[in-house]
Structures are given as structure tokens and as C-alpha cells.
Short mmCIF file of C-alpha atoms in Angstrom, two decimals:
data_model
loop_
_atom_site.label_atom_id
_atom_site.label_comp_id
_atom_site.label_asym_id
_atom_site.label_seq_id
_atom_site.Cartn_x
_atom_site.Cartn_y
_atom_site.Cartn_z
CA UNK I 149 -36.97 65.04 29.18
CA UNK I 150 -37.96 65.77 32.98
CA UNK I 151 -34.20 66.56 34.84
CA UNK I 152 -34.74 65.55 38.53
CA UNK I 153 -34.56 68.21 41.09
CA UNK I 154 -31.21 67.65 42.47
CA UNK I 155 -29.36 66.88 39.00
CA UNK I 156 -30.87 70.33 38.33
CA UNK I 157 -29.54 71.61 41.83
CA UNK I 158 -26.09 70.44 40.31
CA UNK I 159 -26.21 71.71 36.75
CA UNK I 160 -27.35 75.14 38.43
CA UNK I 161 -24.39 75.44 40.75
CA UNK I 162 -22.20 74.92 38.27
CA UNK I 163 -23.22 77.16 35.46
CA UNK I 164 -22.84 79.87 38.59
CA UNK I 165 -19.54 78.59 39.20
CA UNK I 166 -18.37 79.16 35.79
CA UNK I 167 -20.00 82.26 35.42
CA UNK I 168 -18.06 83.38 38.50
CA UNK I 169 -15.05 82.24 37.06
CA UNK I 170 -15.55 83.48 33.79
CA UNK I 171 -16.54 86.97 35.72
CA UNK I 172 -13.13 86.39 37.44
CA UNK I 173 -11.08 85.99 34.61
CA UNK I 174 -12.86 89.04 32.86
CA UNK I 175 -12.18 90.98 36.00
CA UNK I 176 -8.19 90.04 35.73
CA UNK I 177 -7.65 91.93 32.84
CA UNK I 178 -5.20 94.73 34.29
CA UNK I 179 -1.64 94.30 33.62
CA UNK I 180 -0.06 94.99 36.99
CA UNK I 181 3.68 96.06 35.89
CA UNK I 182 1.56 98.84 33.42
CA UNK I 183 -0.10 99.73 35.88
CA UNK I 184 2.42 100.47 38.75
CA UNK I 185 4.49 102.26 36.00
CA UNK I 186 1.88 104.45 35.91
CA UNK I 187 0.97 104.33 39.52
CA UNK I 188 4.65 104.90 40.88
CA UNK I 189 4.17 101.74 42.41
CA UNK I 190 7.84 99.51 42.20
CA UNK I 191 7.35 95.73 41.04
CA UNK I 192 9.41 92.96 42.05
CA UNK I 193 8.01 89.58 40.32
CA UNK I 194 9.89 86.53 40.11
CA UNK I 195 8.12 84.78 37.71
CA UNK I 196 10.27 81.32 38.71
CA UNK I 197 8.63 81.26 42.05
CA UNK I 198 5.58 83.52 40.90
CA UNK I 199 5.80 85.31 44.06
CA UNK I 200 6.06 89.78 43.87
CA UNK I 201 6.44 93.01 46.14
CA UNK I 202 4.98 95.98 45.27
CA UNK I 203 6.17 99.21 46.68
CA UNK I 204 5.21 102.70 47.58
CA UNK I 205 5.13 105.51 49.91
CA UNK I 206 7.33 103.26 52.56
CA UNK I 207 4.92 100.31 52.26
CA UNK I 208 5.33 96.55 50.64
CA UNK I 209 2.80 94.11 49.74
CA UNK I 210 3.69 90.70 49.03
CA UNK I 211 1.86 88.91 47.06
CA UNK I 212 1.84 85.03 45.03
CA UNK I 213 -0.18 84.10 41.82
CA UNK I 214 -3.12 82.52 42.32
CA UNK I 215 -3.23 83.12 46.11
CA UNK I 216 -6.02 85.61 47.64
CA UNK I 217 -4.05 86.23 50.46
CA UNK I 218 -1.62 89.11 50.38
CA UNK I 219 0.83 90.10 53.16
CA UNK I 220 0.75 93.94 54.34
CA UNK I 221 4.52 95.40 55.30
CA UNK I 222 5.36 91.81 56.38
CA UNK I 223 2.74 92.09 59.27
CA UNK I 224 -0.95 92.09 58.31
CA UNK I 225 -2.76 89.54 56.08
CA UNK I 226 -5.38 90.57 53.90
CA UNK I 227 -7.51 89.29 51.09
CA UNK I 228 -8.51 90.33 47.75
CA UNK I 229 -9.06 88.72 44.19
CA UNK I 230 -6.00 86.78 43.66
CA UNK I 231 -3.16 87.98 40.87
CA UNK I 232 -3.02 85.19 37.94
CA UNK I 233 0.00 84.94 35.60
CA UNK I 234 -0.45 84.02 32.19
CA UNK I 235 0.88 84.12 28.51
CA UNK I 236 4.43 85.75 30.58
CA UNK I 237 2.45 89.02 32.37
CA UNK I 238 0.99 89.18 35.46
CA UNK I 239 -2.98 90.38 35.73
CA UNK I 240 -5.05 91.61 38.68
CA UNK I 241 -8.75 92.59 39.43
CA UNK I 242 -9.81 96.58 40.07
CA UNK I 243 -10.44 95.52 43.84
CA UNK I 244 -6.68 94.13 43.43
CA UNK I 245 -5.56 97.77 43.11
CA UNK I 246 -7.85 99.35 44.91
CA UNK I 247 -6.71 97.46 47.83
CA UNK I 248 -2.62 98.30 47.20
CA UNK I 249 -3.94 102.01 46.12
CA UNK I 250 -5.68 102.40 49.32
CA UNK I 251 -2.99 100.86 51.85
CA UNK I 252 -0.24 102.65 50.32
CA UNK I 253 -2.02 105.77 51.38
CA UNK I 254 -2.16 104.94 54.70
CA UNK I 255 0.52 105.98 57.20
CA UNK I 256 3.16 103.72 58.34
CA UNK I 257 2.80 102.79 61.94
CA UNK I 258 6.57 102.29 62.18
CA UNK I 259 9.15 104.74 62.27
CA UNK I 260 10.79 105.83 59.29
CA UNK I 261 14.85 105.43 58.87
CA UNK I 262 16.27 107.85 56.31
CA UNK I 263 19.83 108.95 55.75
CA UNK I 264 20.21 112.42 56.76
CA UNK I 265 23.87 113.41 56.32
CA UNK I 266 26.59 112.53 53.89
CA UNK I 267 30.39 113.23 55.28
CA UNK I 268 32.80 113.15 52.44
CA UNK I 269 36.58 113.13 53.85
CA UNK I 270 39.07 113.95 51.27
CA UNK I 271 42.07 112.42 52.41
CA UNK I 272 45.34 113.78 53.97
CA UNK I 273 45.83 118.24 53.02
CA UNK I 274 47.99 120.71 54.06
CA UNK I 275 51.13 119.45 55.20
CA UNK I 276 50.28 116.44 54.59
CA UNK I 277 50.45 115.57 50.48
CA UNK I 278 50.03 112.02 51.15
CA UNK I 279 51.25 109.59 47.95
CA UNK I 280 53.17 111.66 44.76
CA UNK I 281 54.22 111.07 41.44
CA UNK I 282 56.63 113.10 38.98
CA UNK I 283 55.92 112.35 35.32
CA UNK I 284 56.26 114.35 32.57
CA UNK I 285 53.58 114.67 29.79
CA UNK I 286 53.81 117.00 26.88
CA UNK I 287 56.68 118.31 27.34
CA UNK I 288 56.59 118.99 30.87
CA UNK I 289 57.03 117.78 34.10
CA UNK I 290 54.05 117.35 36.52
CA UNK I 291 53.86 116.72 40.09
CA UNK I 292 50.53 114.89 41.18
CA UNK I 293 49.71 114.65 45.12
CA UNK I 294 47.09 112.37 46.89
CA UNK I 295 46.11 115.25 48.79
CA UNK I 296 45.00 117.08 45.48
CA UNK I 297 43.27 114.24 44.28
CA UNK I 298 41.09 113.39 46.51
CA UNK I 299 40.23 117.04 47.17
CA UNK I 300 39.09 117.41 43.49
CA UNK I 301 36.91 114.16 43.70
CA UNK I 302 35.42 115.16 47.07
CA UNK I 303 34.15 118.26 45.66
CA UNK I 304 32.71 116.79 42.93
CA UNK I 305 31.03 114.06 44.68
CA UNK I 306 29.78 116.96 47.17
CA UNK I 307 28.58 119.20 44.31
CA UNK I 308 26.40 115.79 42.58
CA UNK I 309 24.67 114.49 46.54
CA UNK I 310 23.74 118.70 47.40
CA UNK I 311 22.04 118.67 43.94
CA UNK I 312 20.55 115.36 44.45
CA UNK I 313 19.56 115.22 48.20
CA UNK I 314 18.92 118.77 49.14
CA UNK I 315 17.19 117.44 52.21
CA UNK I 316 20.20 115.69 53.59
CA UNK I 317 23.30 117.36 55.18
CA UNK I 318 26.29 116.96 52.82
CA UNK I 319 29.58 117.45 54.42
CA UNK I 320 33.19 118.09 53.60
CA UNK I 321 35.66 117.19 56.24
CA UNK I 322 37.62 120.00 54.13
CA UNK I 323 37.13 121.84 51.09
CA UNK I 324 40.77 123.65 50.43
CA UNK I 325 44.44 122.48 51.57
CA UNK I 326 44.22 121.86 54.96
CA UNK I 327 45.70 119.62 57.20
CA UNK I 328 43.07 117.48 59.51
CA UNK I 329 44.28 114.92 62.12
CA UNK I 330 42.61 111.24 62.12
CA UNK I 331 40.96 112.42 65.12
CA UNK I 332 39.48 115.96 63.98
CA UNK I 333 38.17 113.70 61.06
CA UNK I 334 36.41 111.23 63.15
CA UNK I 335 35.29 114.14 65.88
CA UNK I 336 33.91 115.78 62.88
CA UNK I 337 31.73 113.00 62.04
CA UNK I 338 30.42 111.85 65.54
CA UNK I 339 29.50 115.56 65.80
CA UNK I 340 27.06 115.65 63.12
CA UNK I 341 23.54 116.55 64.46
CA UNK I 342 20.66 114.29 63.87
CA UNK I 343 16.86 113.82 63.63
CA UNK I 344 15.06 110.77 65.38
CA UNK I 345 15.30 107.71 63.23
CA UNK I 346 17.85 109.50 61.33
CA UNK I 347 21.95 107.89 60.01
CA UNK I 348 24.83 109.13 58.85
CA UNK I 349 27.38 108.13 56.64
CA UNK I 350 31.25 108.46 56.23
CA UNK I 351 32.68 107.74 52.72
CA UNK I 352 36.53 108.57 52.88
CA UNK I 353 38.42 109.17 49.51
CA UNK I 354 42.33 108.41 48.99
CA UNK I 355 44.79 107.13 46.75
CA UNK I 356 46.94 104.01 46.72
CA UNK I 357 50.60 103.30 46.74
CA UNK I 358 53.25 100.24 46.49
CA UNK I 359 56.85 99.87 45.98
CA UNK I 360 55.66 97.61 43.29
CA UNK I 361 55.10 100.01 40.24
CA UNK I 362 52.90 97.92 38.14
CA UNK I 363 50.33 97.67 41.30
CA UNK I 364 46.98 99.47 39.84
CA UNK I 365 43.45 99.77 40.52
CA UNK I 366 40.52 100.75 42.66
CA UNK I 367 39.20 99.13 45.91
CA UNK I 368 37.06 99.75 48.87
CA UNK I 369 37.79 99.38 52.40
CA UNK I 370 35.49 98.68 55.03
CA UNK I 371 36.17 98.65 59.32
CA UNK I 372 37.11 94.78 59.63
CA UNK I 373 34.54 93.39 62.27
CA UNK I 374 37.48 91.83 64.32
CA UNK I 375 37.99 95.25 65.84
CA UNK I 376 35.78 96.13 68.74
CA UNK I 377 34.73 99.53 69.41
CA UNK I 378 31.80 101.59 71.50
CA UNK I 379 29.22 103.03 69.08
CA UNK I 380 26.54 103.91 71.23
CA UNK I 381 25.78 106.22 74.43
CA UNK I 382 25.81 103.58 77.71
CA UNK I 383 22.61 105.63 78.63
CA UNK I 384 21.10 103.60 76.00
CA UNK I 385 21.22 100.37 78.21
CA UNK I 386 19.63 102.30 80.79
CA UNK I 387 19.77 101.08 84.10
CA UNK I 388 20.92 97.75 83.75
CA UNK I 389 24.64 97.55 82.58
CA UNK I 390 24.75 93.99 81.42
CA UNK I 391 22.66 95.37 78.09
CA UNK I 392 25.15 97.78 77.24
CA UNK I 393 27.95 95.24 75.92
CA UNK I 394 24.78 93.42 73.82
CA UNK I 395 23.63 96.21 72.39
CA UNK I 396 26.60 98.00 71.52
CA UNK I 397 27.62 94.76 69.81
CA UNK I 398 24.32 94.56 67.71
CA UNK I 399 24.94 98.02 66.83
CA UNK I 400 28.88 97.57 65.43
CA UNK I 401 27.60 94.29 63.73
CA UNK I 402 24.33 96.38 61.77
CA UNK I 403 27.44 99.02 61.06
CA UNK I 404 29.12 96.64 59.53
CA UNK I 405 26.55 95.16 57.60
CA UNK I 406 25.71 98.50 56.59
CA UNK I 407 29.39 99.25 55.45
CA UNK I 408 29.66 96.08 53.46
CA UNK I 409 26.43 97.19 51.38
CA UNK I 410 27.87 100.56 51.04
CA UNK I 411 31.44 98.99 49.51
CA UNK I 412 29.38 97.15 47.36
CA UNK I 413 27.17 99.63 45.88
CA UNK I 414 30.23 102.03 45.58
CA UNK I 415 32.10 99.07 43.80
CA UNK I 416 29.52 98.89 41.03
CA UNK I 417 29.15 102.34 40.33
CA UNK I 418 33.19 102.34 39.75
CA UNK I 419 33.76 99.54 37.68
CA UNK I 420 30.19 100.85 35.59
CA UNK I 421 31.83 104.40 35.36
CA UNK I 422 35.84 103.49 35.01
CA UNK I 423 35.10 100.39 32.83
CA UNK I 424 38.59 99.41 31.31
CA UNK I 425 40.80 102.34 31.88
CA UNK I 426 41.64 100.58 35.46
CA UNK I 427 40.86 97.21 37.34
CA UNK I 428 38.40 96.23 40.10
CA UNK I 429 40.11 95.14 43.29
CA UNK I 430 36.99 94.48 45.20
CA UNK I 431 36.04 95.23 48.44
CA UNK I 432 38.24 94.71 51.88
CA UNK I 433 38.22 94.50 55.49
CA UNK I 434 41.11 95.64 57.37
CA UNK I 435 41.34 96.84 61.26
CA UNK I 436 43.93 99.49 60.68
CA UNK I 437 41.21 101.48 58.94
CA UNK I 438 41.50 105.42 59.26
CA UNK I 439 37.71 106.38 60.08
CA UNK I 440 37.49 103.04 62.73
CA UNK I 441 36.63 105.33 65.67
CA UNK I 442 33.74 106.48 63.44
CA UNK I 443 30.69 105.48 65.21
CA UNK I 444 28.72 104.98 61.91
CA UNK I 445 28.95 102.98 58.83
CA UNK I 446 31.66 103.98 56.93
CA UNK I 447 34.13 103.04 54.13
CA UNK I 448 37.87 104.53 52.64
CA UNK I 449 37.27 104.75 48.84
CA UNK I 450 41.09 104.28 47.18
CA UNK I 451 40.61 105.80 43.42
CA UNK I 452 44.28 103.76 42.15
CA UNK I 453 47.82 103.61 42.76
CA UNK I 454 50.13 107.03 42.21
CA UNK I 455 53.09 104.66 41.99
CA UNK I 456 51.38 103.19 38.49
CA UNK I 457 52.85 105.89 36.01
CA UNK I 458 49.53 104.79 34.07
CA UNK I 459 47.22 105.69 37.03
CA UNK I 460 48.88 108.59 37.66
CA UNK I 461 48.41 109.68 34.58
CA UNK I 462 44.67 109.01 35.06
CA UNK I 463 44.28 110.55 38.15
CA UNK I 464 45.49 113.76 36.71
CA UNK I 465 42.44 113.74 34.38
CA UNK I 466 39.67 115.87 35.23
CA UNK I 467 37.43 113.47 33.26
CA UNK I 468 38.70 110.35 34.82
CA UNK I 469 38.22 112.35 38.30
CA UNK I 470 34.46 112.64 37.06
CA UNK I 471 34.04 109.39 36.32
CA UNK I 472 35.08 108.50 39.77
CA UNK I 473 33.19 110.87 41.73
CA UNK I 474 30.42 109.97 39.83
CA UNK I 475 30.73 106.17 39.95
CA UNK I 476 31.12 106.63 44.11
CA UNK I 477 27.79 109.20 43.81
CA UNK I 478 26.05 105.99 42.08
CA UNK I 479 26.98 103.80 45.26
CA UNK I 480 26.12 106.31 47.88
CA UNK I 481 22.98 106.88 45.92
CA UNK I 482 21.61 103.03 45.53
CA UNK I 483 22.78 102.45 48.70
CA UNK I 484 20.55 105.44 50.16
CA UNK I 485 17.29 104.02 47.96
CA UNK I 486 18.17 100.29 49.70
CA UNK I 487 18.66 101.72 53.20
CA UNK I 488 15.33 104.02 53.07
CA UNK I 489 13.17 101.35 50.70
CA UNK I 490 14.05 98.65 53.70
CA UNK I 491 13.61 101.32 56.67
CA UNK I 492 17.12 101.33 57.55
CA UNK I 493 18.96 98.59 59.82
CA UNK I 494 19.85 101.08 62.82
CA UNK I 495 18.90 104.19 64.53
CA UNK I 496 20.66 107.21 64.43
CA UNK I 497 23.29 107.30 68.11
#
């Protein structure tokens, strides 16, 4: 039987069409979380919305299932073979990856925000003991003081960040019994040299007390955004002084933000390390906070209450001080992966 010429035409383009689709399908054979395990590459997929972000070398690429299109550090468009989802895995093409291999070698044409200083502030020293508790255990009677607490914790935590981040400046506000005023603390901190597109942060560490004895647990204060402070240079405004009010005021609000991420991250890594042996109080805001003339993010870490025999009893245990220093080295750390994955939220001063 004779086919007419455009039946033929028809029957033609459509065995190329499935051939091209079958070509497709053969080419989306790579299992992209595999392969950005092995490519260092970080995978976010939600498979509800079938949307992902890869990640690497400071760059993202967003990308949707069945969609060509992808979207370059939330800027550029390009296009590629598009990513199909099936049987609960996500596939690509080889010219999928060789277009995320090849942009993630490219460099960034933004500036990069990194953290490059950690200042630890044990608080109170010296003359200043802070909270106490007399209990006695084993037979004898032992005197536990705020001041030696929070000492023992800030070394530790300093110890764990200089092993971890030997490219950032980590800084004790004091590393013996010494006394420190509010304001040597804070002038310590504004102090600390920095690179361009570089931040610092202040994580202060103290210990709780309440005329009500059974009081216990952790918490973590942040600077309450109802109090109003200057956190940047007025030359930043330059010339014209109506910008200096606006952008001072962006600045304390990205602080803030900044703090509130930093409480958060800190609060995990607690109640992950402590687990039962004290409670989560969550994370505050209050304006009478000690580091508020900080001009940085900041937050006042307070390990549990002296005035809770139980606590106290805690926080005289080297392992429980571990645990702690540990669980607030988790926070800083996460936090420092979020701020430097996202490019930070703020410049350095």
C-alpha cells in the first residue's frame, strides 16, 4: 500500500520525535544526589514542589523537574537538558553537569562575606565572681563561681573554633581571672581588625540566678530591637546626612536578624548536646543586654541557674562544661556555614 507524501511527512516526524525522546530519556540516566556526593556539590530537592539548589564553590543553581531553564546565583538564566524525577530520584543529562561543573568553576562576580573573627567573652573575673553556690558533695564542701564557669567553657569553646577555623581570628575577652568592665568588653570587640567583606561575632557566656531555687535551665539572649544604637561610621552616608539615620537602621535591623539566627543555631546545638540533664528556655530579647553597645551581631549564652543545687552541681562537671562548649561550638559553627553559604547579610563596619 502506497502512503501519500504528507502522511509519510507525519509518520517521519514522529518516529524522530520519539527517537529524540527516547535519546533523552537514555541521556537522563545520572542520578544527581550520587553524583554531587561525589562532586562536593550540596543538594537541596524538595521533591513536594520538585524544585532543587545545588551548591558549590559560593555558587547556586536552581533548578525544577522537567524545566530546561535553570537559574544561575539567582541572576542569570540558562538552558540545558531538563532534570526529570522518577521512581523517587532525581536524573540529569551529561550536558546537565557539565553545565553546573563548568559554572561552579567560574568566579563569583560578587563579593564574598565570610566571618573572620570569633570574640568569646567569659563573663564577669577578678573581683567580680558573679553568681555562687556552696554545696557539699562527697564529703566536702565546694564553692562554685560564675566567673569560673564561664572561664572554663570559654576556653574550651576557644580551643574547638582555633582547631576548626584556623583562618578566622578567635578571641578571648580574657583567658585567666581578670576583671573587665562592660565597656573594655565592648571596646574590645569594636576594635577587632577586619578584611573587606569581612564580620565579626560576639558570643558572651554566663550563668543564671533567681531567688527562686527550683529556677533551671539554659537560654540565649539576643540585643532586643527596641533599643536604638549607632553601628556604623557616619562617613558611610557620605555627604548627604539624611542617609546616615537609614542606613544605620538597616544595619542594626541585619544585626539583629543575624543575632536571632545565631540564638537559634546555638539553641540547637545545646539542647542536642545537654539533652535531659537540663531544660531549654529558648531564645530572648531583652534591652538591658550586656554586649548592646557591640556594633555587631551578638548574643549572652546563660549555661543554667547556680541557685538550682542540681545545676550547680552540673556546672561543676567538666563533662557537662564540654557538652556545653561544644553544643555553643555547633551553633557558632552552622551559623558560620549559613552566613558564608548565603554571602552574609552585612558588611564588615
Amino acid at each position: 500500500m502506497n502512503m501519500p507524501k504528507r502522511h509519510t511527512i507525519i509518520f517521519a516526524s514522529l518516529v524522530l520525535l520519539f527517537a529524540a525522546a527516547a535519546q533523552s530519556y537514555a541521556a537522563e540516566s545520572i542520578e544527581l544526589l550520587k553524583k554531587a556526593e561525589a562532586s562536593g556539590i550540596l543538594l537541596y530537592w524538595d521533591s513536594l514542589s520538585e524544585t532543587g539548589l545545588m551548591e558549590k564553590n559560593g555558587h547556586q543553581i536552581s533548578f525544577r523537574a522537567g524545566d530546561s531553564v535553570v537559574l544561575l546565583d539567582n541572576r542569570k538564566l540558562s538552558v540545558t537538558d531538563a532534570p526529570v524525577a522518577k521512581s523517587g530520584a532525581l536524573f540529569v543529562s551529561q550536558a546537565f553537569i557539565d553545565t553546573a561543573e563548568s559554572f561552579f568553576k567560574t568566579e563569583s562576580e560578587e563579593a564574598h562575606y565570610r566571618v573572620g573573627a570569633i570574640l568569646i567573652d567569659p563573663g564577669h573575673g577578678g573581683k567580680d565572681p558573679g553568681a555562687s553556690q556552696v554545696f557539699r558533695q562527697n564529703g566536702e564542701t565546694l564553692v562554685i563561681r560564675e566567673k569560673d564557669v564561664t572561664l572554663a567553657v570559654g576556653k574550651m569553646l576557644y580551643a574547638k573554633l582555633k582547631t576548626a577555623f584556623p583562618d578566622k581570628k578567635i578571641i578571648l575577652t580574657r583567658n585567666s581571672d581578670t576583671f573587665l568592665s562592660l565597656g573594655e568588653r565592648t571596646d574590645i570587640a569594636n576594635s577587632v581588625q577586619l578584611k573587606k567583606n569581612e564580620a565579626v561575632l560576639y558570643v558572651s557566656v554566663h550563668v543564671n540566678a533567681s531567688l527562686d531555687k527550683k529556677a533551671s535551665g539554659y537560654e540565649v539572649w539576643y540585643l532586643s530591637p527596641g533599643y536604638r544604637r549607632t553601628v556604623i561610621d557616619k562617613a558611610a552616608a557620605g555627604e548627604d546626612k539624611t542617609l546616615f539615620p537609614i542606613l544605620n537602621a538597616l544595619t542594626e535591623e541585619e544585626y539583629t536578624t543575624e543575632s536571632v539566627l545565631i540564638a537559634k543555631f546555638i539553641m540547637d546545638g545545646l539542647q542536642t548536646q545537654i539533652g535531659d540533664k537540663s531544660k531549654a528556655r529558648g531564645i530572648k530579647a531583652e534591652e538591658w543586654f550586656v554586649v548592646r553597645n557591640a556594633n555587631m551581631p551578638s548574643v549572652l549564652v546563660e549555661l543554667g541557674f547556680l541557685t538550682n543545687y542540681t545545676e550547680a552541681r552540673n556546672l561543676s562537671d567538666t563533662q557537662y562544661l564540654q557538652k556545653a562548649a561544644f553544643g555553643i561550638y555547633n551553633g557558632i559553627s552552622d551559623f558560620i556555614t549559613h552566613f558564608e553559604r548565603s554571602r552574609g547579610f552585612t558588611s564588615s563596619k
